[in-house]
Every structure is written in C-alpha cells, then in structure tokens.
Short mmCIF file of C-alpha atoms in Angstrom, two decimals:
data_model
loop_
_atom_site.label_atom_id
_atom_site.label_comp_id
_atom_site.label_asym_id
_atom_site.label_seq_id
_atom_site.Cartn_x
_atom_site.Cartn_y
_atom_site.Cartn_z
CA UNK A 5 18.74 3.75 -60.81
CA UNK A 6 16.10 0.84 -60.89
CA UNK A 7 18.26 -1.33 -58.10
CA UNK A 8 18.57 1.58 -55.95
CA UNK A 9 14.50 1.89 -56.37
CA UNK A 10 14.44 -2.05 -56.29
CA UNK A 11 16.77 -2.27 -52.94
CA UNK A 12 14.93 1.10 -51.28
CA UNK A 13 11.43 -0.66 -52.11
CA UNK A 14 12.97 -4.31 -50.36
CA UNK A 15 14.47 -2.58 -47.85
CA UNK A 16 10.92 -0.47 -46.79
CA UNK A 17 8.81 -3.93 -47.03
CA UNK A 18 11.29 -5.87 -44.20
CA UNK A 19 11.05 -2.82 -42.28
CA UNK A 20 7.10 -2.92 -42.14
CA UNK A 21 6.93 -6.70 -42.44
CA UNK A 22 9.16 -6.39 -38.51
CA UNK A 23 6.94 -3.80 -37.36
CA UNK A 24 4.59 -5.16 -34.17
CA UNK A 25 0.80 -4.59 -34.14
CA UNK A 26 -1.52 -4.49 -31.30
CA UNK A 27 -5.39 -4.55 -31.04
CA UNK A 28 -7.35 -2.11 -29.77
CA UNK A 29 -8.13 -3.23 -26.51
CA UNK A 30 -11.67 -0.66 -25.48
CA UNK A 31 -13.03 -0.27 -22.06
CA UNK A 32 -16.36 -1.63 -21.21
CA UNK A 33 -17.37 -0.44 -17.85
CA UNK A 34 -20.39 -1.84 -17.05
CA UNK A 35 -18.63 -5.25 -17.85
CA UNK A 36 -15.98 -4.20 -15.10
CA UNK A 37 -18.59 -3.04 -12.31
CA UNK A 38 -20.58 -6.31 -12.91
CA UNK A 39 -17.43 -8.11 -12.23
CA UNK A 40 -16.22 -6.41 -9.79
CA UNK A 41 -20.25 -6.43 -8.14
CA UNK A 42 -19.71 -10.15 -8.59
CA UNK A 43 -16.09 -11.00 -7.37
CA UNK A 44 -16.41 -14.42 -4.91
CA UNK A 45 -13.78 -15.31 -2.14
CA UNK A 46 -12.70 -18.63 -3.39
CA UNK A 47 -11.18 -20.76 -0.26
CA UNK A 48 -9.38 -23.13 -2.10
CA UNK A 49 -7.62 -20.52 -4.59
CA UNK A 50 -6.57 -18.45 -1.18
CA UNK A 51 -5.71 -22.15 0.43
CA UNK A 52 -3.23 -23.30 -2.70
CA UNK A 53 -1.59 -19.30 -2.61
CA UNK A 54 -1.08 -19.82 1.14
CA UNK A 55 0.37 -22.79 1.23
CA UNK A 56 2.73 -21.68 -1.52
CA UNK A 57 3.74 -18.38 0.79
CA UNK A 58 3.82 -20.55 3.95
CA UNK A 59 4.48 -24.13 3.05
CA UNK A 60 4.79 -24.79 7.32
CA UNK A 61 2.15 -22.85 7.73
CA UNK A 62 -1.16 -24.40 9.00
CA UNK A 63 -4.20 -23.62 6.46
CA UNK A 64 -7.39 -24.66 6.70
CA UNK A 65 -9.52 -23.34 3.26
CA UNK A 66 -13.03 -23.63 5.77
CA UNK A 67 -10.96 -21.39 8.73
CA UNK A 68 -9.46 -18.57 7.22
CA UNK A 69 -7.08 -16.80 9.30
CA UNK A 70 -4.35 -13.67 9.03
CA UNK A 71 -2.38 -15.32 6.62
CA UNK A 72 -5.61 -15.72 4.43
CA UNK A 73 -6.05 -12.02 4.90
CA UNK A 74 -2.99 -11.55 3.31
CA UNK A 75 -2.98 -13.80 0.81
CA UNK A 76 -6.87 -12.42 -0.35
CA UNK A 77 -5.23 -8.89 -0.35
CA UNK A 78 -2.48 -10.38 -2.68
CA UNK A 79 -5.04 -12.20 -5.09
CA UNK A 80 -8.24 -9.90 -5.05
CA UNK A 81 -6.99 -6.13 -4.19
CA UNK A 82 -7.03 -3.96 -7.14
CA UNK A 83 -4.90 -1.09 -5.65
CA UNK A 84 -2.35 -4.18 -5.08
CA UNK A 85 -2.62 -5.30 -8.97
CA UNK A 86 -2.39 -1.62 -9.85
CA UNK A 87 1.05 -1.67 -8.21
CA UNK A 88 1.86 -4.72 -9.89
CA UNK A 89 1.36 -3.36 -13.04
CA UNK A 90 3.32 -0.51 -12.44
CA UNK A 91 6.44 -2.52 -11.96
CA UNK A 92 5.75 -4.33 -14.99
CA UNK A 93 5.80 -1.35 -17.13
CA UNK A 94 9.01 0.23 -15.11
CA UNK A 95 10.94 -3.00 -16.13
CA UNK A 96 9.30 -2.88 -19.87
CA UNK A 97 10.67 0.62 -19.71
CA UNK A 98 14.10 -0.27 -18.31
CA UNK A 99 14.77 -2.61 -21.31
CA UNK A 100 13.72 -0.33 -23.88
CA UNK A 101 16.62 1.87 -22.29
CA UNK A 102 18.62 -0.06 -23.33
CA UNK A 103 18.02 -0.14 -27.45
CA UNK A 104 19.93 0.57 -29.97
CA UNK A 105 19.69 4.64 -30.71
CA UNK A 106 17.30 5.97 -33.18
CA UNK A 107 18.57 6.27 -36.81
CA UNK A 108 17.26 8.17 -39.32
CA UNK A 109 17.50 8.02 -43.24
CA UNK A 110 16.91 10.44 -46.07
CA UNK A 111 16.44 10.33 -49.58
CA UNK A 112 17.02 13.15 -51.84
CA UNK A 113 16.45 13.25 -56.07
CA UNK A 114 18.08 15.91 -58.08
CA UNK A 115 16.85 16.78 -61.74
CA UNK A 116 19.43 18.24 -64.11
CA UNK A 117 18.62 19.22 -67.62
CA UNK A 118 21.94 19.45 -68.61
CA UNK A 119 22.87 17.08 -71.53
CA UNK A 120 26.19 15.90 -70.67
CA UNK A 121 24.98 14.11 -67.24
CA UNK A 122 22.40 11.72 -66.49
CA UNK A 123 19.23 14.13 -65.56
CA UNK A 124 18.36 12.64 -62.66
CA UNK A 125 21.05 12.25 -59.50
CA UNK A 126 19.75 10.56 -56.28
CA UNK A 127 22.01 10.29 -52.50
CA UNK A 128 20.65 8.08 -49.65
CA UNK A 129 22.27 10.03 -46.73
CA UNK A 130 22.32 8.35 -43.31
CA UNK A 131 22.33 9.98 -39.31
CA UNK A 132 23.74 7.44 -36.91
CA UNK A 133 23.78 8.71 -33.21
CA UNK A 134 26.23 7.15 -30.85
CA UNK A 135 25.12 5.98 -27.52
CA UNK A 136 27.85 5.73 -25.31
CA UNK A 137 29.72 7.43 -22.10
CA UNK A 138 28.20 9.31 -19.66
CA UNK A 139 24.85 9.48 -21.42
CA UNK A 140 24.00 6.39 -22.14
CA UNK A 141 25.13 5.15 -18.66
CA UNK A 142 23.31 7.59 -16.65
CA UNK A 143 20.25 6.95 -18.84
CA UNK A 144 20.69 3.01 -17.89
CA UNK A 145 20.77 3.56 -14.30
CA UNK A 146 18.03 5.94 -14.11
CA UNK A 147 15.84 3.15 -15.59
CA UNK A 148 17.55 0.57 -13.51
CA UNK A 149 16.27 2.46 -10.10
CA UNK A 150 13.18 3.22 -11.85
CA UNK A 151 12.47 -0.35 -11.20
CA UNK A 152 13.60 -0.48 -7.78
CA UNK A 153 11.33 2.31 -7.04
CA UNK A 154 8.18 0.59 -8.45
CA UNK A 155 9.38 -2.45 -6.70
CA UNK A 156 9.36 0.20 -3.21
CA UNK A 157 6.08 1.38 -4.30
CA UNK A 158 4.66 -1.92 -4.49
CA UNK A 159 6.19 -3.26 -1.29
CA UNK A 160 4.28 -0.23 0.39
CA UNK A 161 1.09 -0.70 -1.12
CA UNK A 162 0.92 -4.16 0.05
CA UNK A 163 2.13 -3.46 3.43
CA UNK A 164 -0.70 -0.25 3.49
CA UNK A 165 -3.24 -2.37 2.23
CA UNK A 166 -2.31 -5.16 4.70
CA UNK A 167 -3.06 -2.67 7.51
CA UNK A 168 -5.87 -1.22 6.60
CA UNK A 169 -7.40 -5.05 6.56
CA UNK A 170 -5.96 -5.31 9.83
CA UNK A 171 -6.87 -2.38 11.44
CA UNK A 172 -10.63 -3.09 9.97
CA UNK A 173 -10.36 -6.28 11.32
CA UNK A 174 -9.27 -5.58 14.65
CA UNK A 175 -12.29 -3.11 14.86
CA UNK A 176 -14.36 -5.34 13.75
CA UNK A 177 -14.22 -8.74 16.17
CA UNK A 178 -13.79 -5.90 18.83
CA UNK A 179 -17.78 -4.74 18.34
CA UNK A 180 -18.68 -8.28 17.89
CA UNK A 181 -17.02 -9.00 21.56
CA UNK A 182 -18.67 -5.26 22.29
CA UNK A 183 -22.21 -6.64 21.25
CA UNK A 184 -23.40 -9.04 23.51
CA UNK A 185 -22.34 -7.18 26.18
CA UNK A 186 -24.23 -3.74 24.99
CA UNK A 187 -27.20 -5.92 24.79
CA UNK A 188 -27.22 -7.05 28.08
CA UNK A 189 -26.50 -3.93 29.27
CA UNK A 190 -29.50 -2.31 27.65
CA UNK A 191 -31.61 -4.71 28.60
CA UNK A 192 -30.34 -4.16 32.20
CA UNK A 193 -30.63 -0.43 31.96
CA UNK A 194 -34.42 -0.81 30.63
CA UNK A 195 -35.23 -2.92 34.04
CA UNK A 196 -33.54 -0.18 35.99
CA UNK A 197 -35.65 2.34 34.29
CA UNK A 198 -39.00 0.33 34.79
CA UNK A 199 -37.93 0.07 38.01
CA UNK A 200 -37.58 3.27 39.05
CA UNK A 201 -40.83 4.46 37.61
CA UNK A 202 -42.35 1.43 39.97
CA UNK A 203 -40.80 3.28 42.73
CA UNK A 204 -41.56 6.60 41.85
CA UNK A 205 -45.64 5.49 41.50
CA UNK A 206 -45.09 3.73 44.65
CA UNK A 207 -44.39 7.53 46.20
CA UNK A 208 -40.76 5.37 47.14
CA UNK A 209 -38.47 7.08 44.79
CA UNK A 210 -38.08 10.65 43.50
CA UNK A 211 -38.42 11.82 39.58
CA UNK A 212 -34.67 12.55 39.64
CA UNK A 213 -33.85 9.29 39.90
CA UNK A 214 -36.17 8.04 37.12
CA UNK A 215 -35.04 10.73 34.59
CA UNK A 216 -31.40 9.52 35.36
CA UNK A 217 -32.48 5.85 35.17
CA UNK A 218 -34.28 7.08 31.43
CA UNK A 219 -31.23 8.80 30.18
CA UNK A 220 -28.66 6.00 31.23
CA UNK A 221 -30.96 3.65 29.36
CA UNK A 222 -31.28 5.78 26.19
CA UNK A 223 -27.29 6.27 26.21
CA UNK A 224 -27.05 2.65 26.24
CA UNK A 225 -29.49 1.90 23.42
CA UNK A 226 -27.35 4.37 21.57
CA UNK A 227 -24.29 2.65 22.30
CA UNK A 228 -25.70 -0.64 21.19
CA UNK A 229 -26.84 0.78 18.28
CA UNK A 230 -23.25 2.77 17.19
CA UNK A 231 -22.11 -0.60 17.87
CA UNK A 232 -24.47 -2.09 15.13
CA UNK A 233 -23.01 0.67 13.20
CA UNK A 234 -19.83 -0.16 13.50
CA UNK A 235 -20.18 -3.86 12.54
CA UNK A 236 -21.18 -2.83 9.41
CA UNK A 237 -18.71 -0.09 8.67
CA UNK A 238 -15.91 -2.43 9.61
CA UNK A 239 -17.19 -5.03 7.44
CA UNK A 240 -17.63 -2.61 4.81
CA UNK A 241 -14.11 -1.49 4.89
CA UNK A 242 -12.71 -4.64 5.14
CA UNK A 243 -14.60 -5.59 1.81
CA UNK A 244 -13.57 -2.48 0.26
CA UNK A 245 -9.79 -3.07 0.92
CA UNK A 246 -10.15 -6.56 -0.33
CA UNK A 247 -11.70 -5.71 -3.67
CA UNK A 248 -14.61 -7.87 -2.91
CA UNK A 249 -18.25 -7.12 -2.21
CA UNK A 250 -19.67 -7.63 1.51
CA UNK A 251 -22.13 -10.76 0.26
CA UNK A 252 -18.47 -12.15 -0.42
CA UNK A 253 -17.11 -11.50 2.21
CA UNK A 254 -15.47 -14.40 4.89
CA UNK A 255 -14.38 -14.26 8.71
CA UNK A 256 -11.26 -14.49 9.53
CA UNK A 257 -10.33 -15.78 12.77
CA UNK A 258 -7.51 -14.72 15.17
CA UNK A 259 -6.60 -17.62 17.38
CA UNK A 260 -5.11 -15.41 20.30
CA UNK A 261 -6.69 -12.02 19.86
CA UNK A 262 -7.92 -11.68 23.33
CA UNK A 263 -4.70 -12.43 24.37
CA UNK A 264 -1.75 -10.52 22.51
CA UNK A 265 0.75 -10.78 26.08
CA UNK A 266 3.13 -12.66 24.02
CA UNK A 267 3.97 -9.56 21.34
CA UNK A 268 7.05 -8.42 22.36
CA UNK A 269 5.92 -4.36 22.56
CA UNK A 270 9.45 -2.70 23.10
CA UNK A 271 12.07 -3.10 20.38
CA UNK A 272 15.87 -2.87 21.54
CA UNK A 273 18.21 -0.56 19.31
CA UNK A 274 19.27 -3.11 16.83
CA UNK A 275 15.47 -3.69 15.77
CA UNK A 276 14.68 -0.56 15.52
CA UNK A 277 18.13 0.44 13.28
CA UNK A 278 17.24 -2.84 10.92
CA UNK A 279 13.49 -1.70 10.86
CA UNK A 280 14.60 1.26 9.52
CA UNK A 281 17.03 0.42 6.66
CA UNK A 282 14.33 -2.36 5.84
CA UNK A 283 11.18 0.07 4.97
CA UNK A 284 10.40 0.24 1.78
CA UNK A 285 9.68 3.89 2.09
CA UNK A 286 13.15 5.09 3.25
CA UNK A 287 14.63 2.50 0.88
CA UNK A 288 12.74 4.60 -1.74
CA UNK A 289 13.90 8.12 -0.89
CA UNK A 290 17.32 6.13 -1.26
CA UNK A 291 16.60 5.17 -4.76
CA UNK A 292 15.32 8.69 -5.41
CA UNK A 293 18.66 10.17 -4.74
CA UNK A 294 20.30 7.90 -6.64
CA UNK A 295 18.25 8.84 -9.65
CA UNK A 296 19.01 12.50 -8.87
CA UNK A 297 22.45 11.19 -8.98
CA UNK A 298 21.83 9.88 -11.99
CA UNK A 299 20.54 12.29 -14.10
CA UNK A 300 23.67 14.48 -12.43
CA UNK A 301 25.64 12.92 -14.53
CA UNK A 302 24.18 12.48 -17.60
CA UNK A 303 23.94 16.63 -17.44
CA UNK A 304 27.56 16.80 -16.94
CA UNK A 305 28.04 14.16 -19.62
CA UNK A 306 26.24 17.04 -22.10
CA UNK A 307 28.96 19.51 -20.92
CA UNK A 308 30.66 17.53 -24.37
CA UNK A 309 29.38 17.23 -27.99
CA UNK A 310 27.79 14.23 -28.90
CA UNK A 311 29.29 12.71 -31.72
CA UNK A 312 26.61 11.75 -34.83
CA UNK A 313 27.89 9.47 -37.66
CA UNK A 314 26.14 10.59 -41.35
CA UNK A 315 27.14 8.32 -44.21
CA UNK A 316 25.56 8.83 -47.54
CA UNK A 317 25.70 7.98 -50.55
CA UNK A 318 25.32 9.25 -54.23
CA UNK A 319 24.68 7.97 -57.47
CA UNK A 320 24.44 9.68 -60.96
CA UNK A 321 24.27 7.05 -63.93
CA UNK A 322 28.41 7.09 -63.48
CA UNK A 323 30.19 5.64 -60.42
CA UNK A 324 29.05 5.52 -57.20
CA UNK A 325 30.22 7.81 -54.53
CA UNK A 326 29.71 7.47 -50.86
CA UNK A 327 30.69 10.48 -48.70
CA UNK A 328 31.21 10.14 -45.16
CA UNK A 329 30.15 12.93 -42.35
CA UNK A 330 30.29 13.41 -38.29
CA UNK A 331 28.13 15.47 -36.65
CA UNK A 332 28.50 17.21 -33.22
CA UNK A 333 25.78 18.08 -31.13
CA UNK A 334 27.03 20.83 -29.06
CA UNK A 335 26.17 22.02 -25.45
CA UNK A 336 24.20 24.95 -24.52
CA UNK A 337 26.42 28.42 -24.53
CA UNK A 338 26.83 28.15 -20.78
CA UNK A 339 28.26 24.42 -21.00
CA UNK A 340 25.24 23.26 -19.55
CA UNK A 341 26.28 24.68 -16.23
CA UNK A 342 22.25 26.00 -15.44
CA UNK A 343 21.23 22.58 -16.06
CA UNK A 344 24.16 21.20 -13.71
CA UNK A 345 23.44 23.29 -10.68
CA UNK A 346 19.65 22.48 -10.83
CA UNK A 347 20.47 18.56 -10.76
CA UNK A 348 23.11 19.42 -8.12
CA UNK A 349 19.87 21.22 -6.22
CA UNK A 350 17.75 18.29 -6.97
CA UNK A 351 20.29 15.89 -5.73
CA UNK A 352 20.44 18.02 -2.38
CA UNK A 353 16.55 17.90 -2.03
CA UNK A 354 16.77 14.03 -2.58
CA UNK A 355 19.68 13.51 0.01
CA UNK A 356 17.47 15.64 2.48
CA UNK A 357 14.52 13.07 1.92
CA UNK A 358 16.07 10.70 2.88
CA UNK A 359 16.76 12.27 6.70
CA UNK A 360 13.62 13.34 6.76
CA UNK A 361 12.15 9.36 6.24
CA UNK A 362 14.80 8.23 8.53
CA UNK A 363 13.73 10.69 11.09
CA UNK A 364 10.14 9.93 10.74
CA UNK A 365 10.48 6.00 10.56
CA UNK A 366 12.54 6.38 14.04
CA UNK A 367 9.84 8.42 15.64
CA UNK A 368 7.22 5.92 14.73
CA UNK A 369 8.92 3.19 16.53
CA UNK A 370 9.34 5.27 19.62
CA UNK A 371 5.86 6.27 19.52
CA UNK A 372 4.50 2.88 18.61
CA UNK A 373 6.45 1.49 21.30
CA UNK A 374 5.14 3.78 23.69
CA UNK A 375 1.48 3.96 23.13
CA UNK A 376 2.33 -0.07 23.09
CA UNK A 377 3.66 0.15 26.31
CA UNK A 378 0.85 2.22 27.45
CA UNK A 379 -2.27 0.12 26.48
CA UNK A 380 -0.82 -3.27 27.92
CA UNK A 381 -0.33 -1.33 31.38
CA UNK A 382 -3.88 0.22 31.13
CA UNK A 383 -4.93 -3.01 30.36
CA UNK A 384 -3.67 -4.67 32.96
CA UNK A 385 -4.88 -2.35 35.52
CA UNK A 386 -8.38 -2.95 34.19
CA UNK A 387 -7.89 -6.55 34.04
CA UNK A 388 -6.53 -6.92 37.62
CA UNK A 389 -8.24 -4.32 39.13
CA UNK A 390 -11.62 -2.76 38.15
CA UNK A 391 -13.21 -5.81 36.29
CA UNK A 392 -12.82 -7.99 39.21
CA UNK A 393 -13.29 -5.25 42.03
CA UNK A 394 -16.85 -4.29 39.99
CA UNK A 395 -17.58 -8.32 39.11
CA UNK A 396 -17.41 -8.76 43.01
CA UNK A 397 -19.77 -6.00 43.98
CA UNK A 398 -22.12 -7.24 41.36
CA UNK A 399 -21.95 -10.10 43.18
CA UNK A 400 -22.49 -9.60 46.27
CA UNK A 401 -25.82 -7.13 45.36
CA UNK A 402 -26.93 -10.01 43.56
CA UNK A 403 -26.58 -12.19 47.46
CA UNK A 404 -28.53 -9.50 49.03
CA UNK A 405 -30.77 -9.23 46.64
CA UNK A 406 -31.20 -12.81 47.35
CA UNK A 407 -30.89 -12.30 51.33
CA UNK A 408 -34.08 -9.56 50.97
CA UNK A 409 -30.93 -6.79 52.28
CA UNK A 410 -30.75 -4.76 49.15
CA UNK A 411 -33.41 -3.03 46.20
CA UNK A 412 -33.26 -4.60 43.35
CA UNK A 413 -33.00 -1.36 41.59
CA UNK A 414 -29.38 -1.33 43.30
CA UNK A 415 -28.82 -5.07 42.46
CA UNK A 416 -29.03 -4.09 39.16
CA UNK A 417 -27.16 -1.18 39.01
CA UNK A 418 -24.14 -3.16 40.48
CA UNK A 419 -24.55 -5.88 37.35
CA UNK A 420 -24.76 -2.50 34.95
CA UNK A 421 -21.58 -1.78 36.53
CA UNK A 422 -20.02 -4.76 36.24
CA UNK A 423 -21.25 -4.90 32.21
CA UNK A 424 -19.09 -1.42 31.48
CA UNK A 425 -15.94 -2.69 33.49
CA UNK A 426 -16.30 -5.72 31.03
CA UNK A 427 -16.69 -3.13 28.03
CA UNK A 428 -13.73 -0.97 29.45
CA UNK A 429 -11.60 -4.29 29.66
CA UNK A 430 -12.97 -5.06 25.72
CA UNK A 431 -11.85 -2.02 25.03
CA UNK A 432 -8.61 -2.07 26.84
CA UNK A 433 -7.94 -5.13 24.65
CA UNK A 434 -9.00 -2.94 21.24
CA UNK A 435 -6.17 -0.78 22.37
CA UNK A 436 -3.78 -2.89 22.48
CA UNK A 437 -4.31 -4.53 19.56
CA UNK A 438 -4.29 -1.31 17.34
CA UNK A 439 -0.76 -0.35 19.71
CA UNK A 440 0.73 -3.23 17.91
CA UNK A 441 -0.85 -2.91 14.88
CA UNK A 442 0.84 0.76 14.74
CA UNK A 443 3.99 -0.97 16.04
CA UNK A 444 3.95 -3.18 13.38
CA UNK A 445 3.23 -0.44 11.14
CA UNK A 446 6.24 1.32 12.21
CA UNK A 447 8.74 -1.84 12.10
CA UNK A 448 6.74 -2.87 8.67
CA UNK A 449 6.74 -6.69 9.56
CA UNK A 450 4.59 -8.74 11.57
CA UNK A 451 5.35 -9.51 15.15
CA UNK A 452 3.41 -12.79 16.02
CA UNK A 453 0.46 -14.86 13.60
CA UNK A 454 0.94 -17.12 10.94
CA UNK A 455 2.30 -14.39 8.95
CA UNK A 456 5.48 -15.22 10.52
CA UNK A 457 5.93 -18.44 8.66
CA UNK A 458 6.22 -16.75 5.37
CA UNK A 459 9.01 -18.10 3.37
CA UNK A 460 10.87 -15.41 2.22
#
C-alpha cells in the first residue's frame, strides 16, 4: 500500500513539475493611447523593409513612394498586425489538433471490516480514448484549412488596407493639384465681382449681372474652401489607415500620377480567369467548403462507436490484479443521420459561396474595366478638346484686352473659364486614377509602380 501511495505521490509531482505557467499579462490603456498618440514614421526602418520586399527596387528613405506606402501599412497598421495574430493562433491551434487524446485516471479506496482480508482495497482504473479514423482525420484537416483561411483573411486585410491608403492618397495629391487652381480662381472671381459693381455705379452694367458675378464668387470661395477640407480629411484617413498620427505623417510621391496612359485598363480573358482563382476572397469560400467537407466526415465517422481503452488495476494486501476494459461510445439513436444531413446542408451553402464570389469577382473586373475605359476617354476629350479650346479663348480676351477691343470684366471671365477646364481636366485625371485603383481592386494586384518589383 505505501509504494502505491509512494508511486501515486511521484507520479502527481512530474505531472505538475511539466505543467507550463504564464504571467498575467494586464492591459494598461492609457499606456497604449500614449503610444499609439506617439507612433513616428521611421524612414530608415520602412527603407531596410523595402529593400528586403523589393531588393531591385529603387528606395530612397528621404522620397517615400508607393512601395513605402505599402511597406508602412505592413510595419505600422494595427488592423494588419491584428490579422497577423490571427494566423498565429490558427496555426497554434492546428498543432494542438494534433495531440495526443485526453486521458483520464481514477482512484478508488475500499474499507472492509472483515477480518480475513486486508481492510483497506485500493484500484487505479485508467480511460484511454483512441484517436484514429475518420475522426481524428477530419479533425486534422479542419485545423489544417483553418490556417489557410487566416492566411486568406490576412491576404485581404492587407490588400483592403492597401487600398484604402491608395484611394486616400489618390484623393489627396488630387486637392493639392485642385488648390492652386481654386485659388486663382477665387481670386479671379473676386475681380469679376468688383468689377461689375464698378460698372453697375458707373450706370454701365445692370444689378443682374453683379448678383451673378457675387454668387459665382461665393461658389468659388466655397469650393476652395471644401477643397481645404478635403486636404485634411484625406490626410486624416491616410493617417488613420496607417496607424500613425497626422504630426507623423510623410508624403508619398507618385512619379507618373498625372500621367497613368501606360496602365493597361482592359484585361483579356486569361487575366481576368487567373485574377479570379488568385483572390484571396474566392480562395477563401474554397477553403470554407472544404471545412464543411470536413466536418462531413467526421459526422459520418460518428455513425460508428468509438472505441475507449480502461485498464485498471487492483490491489488488496495479496496479489495484484489488473483488469482490462473497452469502452464504446455509441452514436445517437438515429445513427447520427440529423447531424449528417445538416453538414450535407452546410456543405451545399459553402459550395454555393463559392459561385456567388466567383460571380462577383468577374463582375468587378468587367465593371472596373469599364468605368476604366470610360474615364481615360472622358479624359481625353477634356484634354484634347475643352482645356485647349477654353485656354485659347482665354487667350485671345487677354490680346484684346490688351488691343483696348474687349471689357476686362469679359477678359476675365474667359481666364475663369479657362481655370474650371483646368479643374475639369484635374478632375478627369482623379477619375482615372480611382478607375484603376477599382481595377486593381478587382484583379487584387498592382498594375504599374514600384509595387511591381516585389519579390514574391
């Protein structure tokens, strides 16, 4: 009896002794929000990352371009380490699939007061549960597309988050080319308006024609200052998707923004079909239905018993006896058959995902390529047609004015118009940036930048 006490009391201190421990790790958040008030840009961190992504890349830590963009998003972006971490705990989560199954061990004393037998009796039983078949191997693939689901998940976030830094950027060096130009142009349509009041005290003009001059010049001091406006917001959500405050903030240049004629904006048939199988999202309904496939058949796995080992054994001052039990875990009265038919349901859902993100990732490239299409002809008609036609008319009012043939109410007028064909042609160019921003979207990859000489 005292080695059975003596081996039960060694066996109890290894099991403890193995046993991992982790501190408590508490949350203090103003020490996060005074971080995260105080995050820097650091150009040489983002330089060393980039050249690492893009080792034939050019990168310049005091001219930070598109691939610097990225490569901020990748360092700084909390929503991008969020996704990180995700993975990390899908792939802890995979390999504790795969341990050994739980066993459990009881201990049971028996007092007998009858004189011929040693009054106390004690058995050390045993339940061993045996992972193998079906079970175990739809439990090991389940966790096994677990992680290629994170890995999805993250592969979208990145590309989302890379987006949203574009699209903020292309909004926001599209006011800054919007500024100087709404400046001039309220300037312009102030010296309109105090011209037109000269005329109307003069008794040459009529009051109609200063209360249009006064409203044109309001509209464009409104313009300039939703312009103002939208510096700032695009700033702000620029900062915002890099996890960094606006005093942190850096510009990023875009060597041929105001000329994106060299994006190729119509993708042939074989683009379009490797786009597609490419996306992380579609690749993700994929994995979906192959975890509904999955867990299919580790519910027609349980249609059997599962078989559970119990050895024991007993001891009573005499020999030693050690008994020796299975165990069946049985099914459900119905065979599991309810359970079946809902993962066969499941499974249909799943496969009907994934038509659905097929159908949707197609339709984005057609309508991508489309609106793509559509801004580079509008902008070509702008930029062939009514910026020069209304540069030239400026013009020549400005060579009457000059000649003594014209007002220079008119004169000025003509350079007003001449200002909003430039704006229209500014924002021709806007629109053709976002077109292949949402075409890029659509193919998720980049069509021209130094993004393209990522090593992959």
């Amino acid at each position: 009896m005292k080695l059975l006490k003596l081996s039960m009391g060694l066996g109890a201190c290894g099991m403890l002794a193995g046993c991992m421990h982790a501190p408590p790790v508490p949350v203090d958040l103003n020490v996060q929000v005074s971080a995260a008030a105080s995050a820097a840009y650091d150009p040489a961190q983002v330089a060393a990352a980039a050249r690492a992504m893009a080792p034939s890349a050019k990168v310049a830590p005091d001219a930070p371009d598109r691939l610097s963009l990225l490569v901020a998003l990748m360092l700084y972006d909390p929503r991008i380490a969020q996704a990180q971490k995700a993975l990390a705990v899908a792939m802890r989560e995979a390999a504790s699939a795969r341990k050994v199954g739980q066993p459990s061990f009881s201990l049971t004393g028996q007092y007998s007061n009858d004189p011929t037998t040693e009054p106390w009796q004690a058995s050390l039983g045993a339940s061993l549960p045996l992972d193998y078949g079906g079970v175990k191997g739809a439990r090991l693939r389940r966790a096994d597309v677990a992680v290629l689901i994170a890995r999805h998940d993250l592969a979208e976030v990145i590309w989302a988050e890379r987006m949203a830094a574009r699209g903020a950027l292309i909004d926001l060096l599209i006011a800054r080319m919007r500024s100087p130009l709404l400046t001039q142009q309220a300037a312009i349509r102030a010296q309109i308006l105090d011209a037109a009041d000269a005329r109307l005290r003069a008794g040459e003009g009529a009051a109609i024609e200063r209360d249009s001059a006064r409203i044109a010049a309001r509209q464009a001091q409104r313009a300039l200052d939703d312009n103002r406006a939208a510096i700032a917001d695009a700033r702000a959500r620029l900062a915002t998707t890099l996890g960094l405050p606006q005093s942190a903030l850096v510009d990023f240049g875009w060597a041929d923004f105001a000329d994106p004629a060299a994006v190729a904006p119509v993708p042939d048939a074989g683009l379009a079909h490797g786009a597609v199988v490419a996306r992380a999202d579609v690749l993700r309904t994929v994995s979906a239905y192959d975890q509904s496939e999955a867990d299919l058949r580790g519910e027609l796995a349980r249609q059997y018993p599962q078989v559970t080992l119990q050895p024991s054994m007993t001891w009573a001052g005499g020999p030693m006896t050690v008994p020796f039990g299975l165990g069946l875990s049985m099914p459900s009265w119905d065979a599991n058959r309810a359970t079946i038919r809902a993962a066969l349901a499941r499974r249909e859902a799943a496969g009907a995902a994934i038509h659905t993100a097929i159908a949707n990732a197609l339709g984005a490239i057609d309508t991508a390529a489309q609106e793509s299409r559509a801004a580079r002809l509008a902008q070509a008609h702008v930029q062939s047609g009514e910026w020069p036609a209304a540069m030239a008319a400026a013009r020549r009012a400005q060579q009457r004015l000059a000649m003594g043939e014209t007002a220079r109410i008119e004169a000025l007028t003509m350079q007003a118009g001449a200002l909003d064909a430039q704006l229209t042609l500014t924002d021709a160019l806007g629109r053709t940036q976002r077109a292949d921003a949402a075409l890029e979207d659509a193919l998720r990859r980049p069509l021209s930048g130094p993004e393209m000489e990522i090593k992959r």
